CSV table of C-alpha atoms in Angstrom, one decimal:
chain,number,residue,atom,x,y,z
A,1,UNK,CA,117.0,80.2,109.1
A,2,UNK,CA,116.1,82.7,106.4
A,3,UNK,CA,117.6,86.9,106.6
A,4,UNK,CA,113.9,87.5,104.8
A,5,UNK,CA,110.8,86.2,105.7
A,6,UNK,CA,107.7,86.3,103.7
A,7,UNK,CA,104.5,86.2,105.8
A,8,UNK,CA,101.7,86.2,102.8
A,9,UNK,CA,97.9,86.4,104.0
A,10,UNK,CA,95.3,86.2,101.5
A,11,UNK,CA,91.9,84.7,102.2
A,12,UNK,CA,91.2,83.4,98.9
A,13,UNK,CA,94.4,83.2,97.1
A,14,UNK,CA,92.9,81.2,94.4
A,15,UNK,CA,91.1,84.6,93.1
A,16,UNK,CA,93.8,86.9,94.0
A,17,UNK,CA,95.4,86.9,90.5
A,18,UNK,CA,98.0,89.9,92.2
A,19,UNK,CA,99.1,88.4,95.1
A,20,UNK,CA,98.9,84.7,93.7
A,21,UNK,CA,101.5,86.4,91.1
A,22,UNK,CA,103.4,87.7,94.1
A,23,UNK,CA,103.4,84.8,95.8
A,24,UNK,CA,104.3,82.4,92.8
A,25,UNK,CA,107.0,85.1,92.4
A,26,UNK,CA,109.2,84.2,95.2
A,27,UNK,CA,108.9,80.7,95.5
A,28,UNK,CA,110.1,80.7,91.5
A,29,UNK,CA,113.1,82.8,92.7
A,30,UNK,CA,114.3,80.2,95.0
A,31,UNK,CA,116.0,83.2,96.8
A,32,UNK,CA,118.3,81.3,99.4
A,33,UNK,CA,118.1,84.2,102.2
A,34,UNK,CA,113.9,84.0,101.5
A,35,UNK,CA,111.5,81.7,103.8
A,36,UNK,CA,108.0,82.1,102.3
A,37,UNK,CA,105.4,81.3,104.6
A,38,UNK,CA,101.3,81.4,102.9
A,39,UNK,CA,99.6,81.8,106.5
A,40,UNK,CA,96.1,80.7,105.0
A,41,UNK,CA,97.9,77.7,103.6
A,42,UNK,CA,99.8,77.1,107.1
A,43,UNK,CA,96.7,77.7,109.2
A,44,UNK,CA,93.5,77.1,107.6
A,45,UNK,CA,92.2,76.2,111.2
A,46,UNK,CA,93.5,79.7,112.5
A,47,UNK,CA,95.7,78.1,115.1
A,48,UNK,CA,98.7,79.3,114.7
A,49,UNK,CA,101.8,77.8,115.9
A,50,UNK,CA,102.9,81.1,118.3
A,51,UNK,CA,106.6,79.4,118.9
A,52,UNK,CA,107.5,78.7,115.3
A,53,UNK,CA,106.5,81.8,114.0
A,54,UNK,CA,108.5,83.7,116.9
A,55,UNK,CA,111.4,81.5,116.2
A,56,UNK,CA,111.4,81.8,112.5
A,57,UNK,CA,111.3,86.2,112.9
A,58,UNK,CA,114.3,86.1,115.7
A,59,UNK,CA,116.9,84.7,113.1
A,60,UNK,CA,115.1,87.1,110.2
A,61,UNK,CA,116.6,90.7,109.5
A,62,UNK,CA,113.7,92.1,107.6
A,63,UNK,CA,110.0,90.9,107.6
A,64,UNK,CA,107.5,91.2,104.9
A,65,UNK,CA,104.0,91.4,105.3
A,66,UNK,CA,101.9,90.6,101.9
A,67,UNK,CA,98.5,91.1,101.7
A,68,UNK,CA,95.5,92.6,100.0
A,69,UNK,CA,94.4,95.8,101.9
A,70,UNK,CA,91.0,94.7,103.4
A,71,UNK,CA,88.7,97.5,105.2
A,72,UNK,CA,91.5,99.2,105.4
A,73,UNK,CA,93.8,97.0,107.6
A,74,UNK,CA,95.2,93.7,106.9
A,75,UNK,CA,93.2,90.3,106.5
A,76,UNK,CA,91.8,88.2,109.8
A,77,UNK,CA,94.3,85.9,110.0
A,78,UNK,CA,97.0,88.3,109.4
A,79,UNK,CA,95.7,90.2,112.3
A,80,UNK,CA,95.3,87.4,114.5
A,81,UNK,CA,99.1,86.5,113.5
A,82,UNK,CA,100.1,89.5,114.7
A,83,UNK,CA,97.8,89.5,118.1
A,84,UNK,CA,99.5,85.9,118.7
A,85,UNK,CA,103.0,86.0,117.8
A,86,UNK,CA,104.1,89.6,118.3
A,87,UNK,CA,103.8,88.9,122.0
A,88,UNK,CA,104.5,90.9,125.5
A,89,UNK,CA,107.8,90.5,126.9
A,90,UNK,CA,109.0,88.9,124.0
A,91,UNK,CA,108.2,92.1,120.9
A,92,UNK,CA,107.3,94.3,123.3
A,93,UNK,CA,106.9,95.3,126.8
A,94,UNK,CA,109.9,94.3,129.3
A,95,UNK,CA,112.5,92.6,128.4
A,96,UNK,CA,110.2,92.2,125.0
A,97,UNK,CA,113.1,92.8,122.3
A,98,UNK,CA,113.1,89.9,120.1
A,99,UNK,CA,112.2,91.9,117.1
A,100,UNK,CA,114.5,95.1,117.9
A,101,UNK,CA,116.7,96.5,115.1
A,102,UNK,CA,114.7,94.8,112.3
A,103,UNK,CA,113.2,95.8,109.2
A,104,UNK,CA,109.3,95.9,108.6
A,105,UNK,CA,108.3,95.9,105.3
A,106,UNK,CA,104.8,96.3,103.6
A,107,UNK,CA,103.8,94.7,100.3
A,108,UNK,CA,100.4,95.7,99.5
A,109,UNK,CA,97.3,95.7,97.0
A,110,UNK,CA,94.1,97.5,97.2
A,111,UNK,CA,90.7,97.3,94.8
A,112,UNK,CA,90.5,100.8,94.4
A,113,UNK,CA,92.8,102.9,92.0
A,114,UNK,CA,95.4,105.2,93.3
A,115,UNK,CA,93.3,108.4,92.6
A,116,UNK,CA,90.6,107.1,94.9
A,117,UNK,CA,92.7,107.7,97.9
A,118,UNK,CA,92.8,111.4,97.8
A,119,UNK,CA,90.2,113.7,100.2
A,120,UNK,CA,88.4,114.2,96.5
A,121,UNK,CA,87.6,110.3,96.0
A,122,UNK,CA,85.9,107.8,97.9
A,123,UNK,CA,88.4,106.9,100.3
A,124,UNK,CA,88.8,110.4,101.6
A,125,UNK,CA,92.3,110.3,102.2
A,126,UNK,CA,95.4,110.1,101.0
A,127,UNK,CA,96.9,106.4,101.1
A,128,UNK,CA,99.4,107.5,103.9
A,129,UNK,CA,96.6,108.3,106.4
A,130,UNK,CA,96.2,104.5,106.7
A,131,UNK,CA,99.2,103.4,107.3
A,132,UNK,CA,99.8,104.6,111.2
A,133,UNK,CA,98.4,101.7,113.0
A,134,UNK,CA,101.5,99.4,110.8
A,135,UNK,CA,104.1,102.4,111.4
A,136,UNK,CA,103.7,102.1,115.4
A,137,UNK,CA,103.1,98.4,115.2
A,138,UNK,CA,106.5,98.6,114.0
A,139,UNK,CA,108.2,101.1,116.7
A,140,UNK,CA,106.7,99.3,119.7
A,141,UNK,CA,108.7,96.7,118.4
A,142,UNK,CA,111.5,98.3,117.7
A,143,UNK,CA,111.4,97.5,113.7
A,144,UNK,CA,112.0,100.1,111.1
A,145,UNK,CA,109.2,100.8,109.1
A,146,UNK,CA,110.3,100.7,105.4
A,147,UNK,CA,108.4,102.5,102.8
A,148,UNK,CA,105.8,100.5,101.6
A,149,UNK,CA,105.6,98.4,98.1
A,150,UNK,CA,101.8,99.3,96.9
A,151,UNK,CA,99.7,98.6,93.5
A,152,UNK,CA,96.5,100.1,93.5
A,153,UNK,CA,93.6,98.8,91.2
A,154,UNK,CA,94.2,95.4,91.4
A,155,UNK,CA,91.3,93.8,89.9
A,156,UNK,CA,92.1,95.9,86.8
A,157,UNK,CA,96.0,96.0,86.4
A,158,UNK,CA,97.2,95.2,83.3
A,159,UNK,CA,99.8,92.0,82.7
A,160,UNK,CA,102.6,94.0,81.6
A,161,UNK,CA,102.3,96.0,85.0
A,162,UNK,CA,101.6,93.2,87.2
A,163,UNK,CA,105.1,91.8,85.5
A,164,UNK,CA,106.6,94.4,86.3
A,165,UNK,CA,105.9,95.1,89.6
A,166,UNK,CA,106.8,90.9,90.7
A,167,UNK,CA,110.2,92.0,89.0
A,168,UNK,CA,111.0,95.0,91.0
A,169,UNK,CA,109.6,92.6,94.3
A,170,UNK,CA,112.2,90.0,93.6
A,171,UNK,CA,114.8,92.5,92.6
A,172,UNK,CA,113.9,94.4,96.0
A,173,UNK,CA,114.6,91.0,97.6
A,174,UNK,CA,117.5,89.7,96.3
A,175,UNK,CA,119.4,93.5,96.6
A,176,UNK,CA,118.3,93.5,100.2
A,177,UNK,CA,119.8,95.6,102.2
A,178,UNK,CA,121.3,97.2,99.3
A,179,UNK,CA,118.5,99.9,98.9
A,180,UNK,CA,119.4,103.5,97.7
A,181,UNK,CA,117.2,104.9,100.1
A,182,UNK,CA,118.2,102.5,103.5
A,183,UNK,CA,121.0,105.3,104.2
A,184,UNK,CA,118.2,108.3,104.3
A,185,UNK,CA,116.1,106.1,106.5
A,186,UNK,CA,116.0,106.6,110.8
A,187,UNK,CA,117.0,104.2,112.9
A,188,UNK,CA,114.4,101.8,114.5
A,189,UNK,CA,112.7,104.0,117.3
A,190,UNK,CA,112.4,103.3,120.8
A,191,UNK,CA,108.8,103.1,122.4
A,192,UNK,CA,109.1,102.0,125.7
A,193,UNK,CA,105.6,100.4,126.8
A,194,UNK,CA,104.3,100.2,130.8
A,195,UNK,CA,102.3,97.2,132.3
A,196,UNK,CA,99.1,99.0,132.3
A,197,UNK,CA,99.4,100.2,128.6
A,198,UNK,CA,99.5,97.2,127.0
A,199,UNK,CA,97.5,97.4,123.8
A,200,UNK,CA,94.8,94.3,124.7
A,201,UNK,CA,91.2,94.7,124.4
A,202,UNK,CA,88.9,96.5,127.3
């Protein structure tokens, strides 16, 4: 089993000319400690195999989602990966610590430039603002939420910069753990979750 493993979701990969970069990125850098897994690929039918997946993150040390930032929040399948896999009692809930003292990791793209998350553009916020619901995905499973990897304005990013920026992804990769910033970060939280506050749809 893999220390890293790559959970890529793109709906229509074949147009993503970022995250098909991405993507081709690590499975040319035949990173030995990297399991690359293209959900879309893996599950076209959506049914995801729940005991693989949860067997493939308990022998990982960090996890990286990948994905194009759609309406805000990660792609269908993504979510219904996470909805599936990151189960009670087994990520969360009692006895649900199969995923404590990991790392959570964000790679992300969105359409819009930088400057239009700001409470002056068109996304009204700054980019942190959405990023909450991934944070506490993260501490109710015990994970450390690593600061994300973002490049904004995909559709429009130049070659040179879309080089770059599958570089410093591989380089991230292959010098994981070693991060400068890993000893300024806190220690996975604990969010101790009851029965009855389970979050399942009402």
């Amino acid at each position: 089993m893999a220390d890293i493993v790559v959970l890529c979701a793109h709906p229509d990969l074949a147009h993503s000319r970022v995250n098909r970069t991405l993507l081709r990125a690590v499975r040319d850098a035949t990173l030995p400690h990297v399991e690359l897994r293209d959900l879309y690929a893996l599950y076209p039918d959506y049914l995801i195999d729940v005991g693989l997946e949860q067997r493939t993150l308990a022998e990982a040390r960090l996890i990286v989602w990948q994905h194009p930032l759609q309406w805000y929040s990660m792609p269908p399948l993504m979510k219904l990966w996470v909805d599936e896999v990151l189960a009670f009692e087994w990520a969360y809930g009692p006895g649900g610590h199969a995923l404590r003292g990991k790392d959570l990791w964000l790679v992300l793209s969105t359409g819009g430039p930088a400057h239009s998350y700001h409470p002056a553009g068109s996304n009204r916020h700054f980019f942190d603002a959405f990023l909450p619901p991934y944070e506490q995905t993260a501490a109710l499973c015990g994970m450390r939420f690593l600061p994300p990897m973002v490049l904004h304005d995909a559709h429009r990013v130049g070659t040179d910069e879309l080089s770059g920026h599958a570089h410093t992804y591989m380089e991230r990769l292959g010098r994981y753990p070693q991060w400068p910033e890993m000893a300024d970060l806190p220690e996975c939280p604990t969010c101790e979750i009851e029965v009855e506050e389970r979050p399942l749809p009402v």
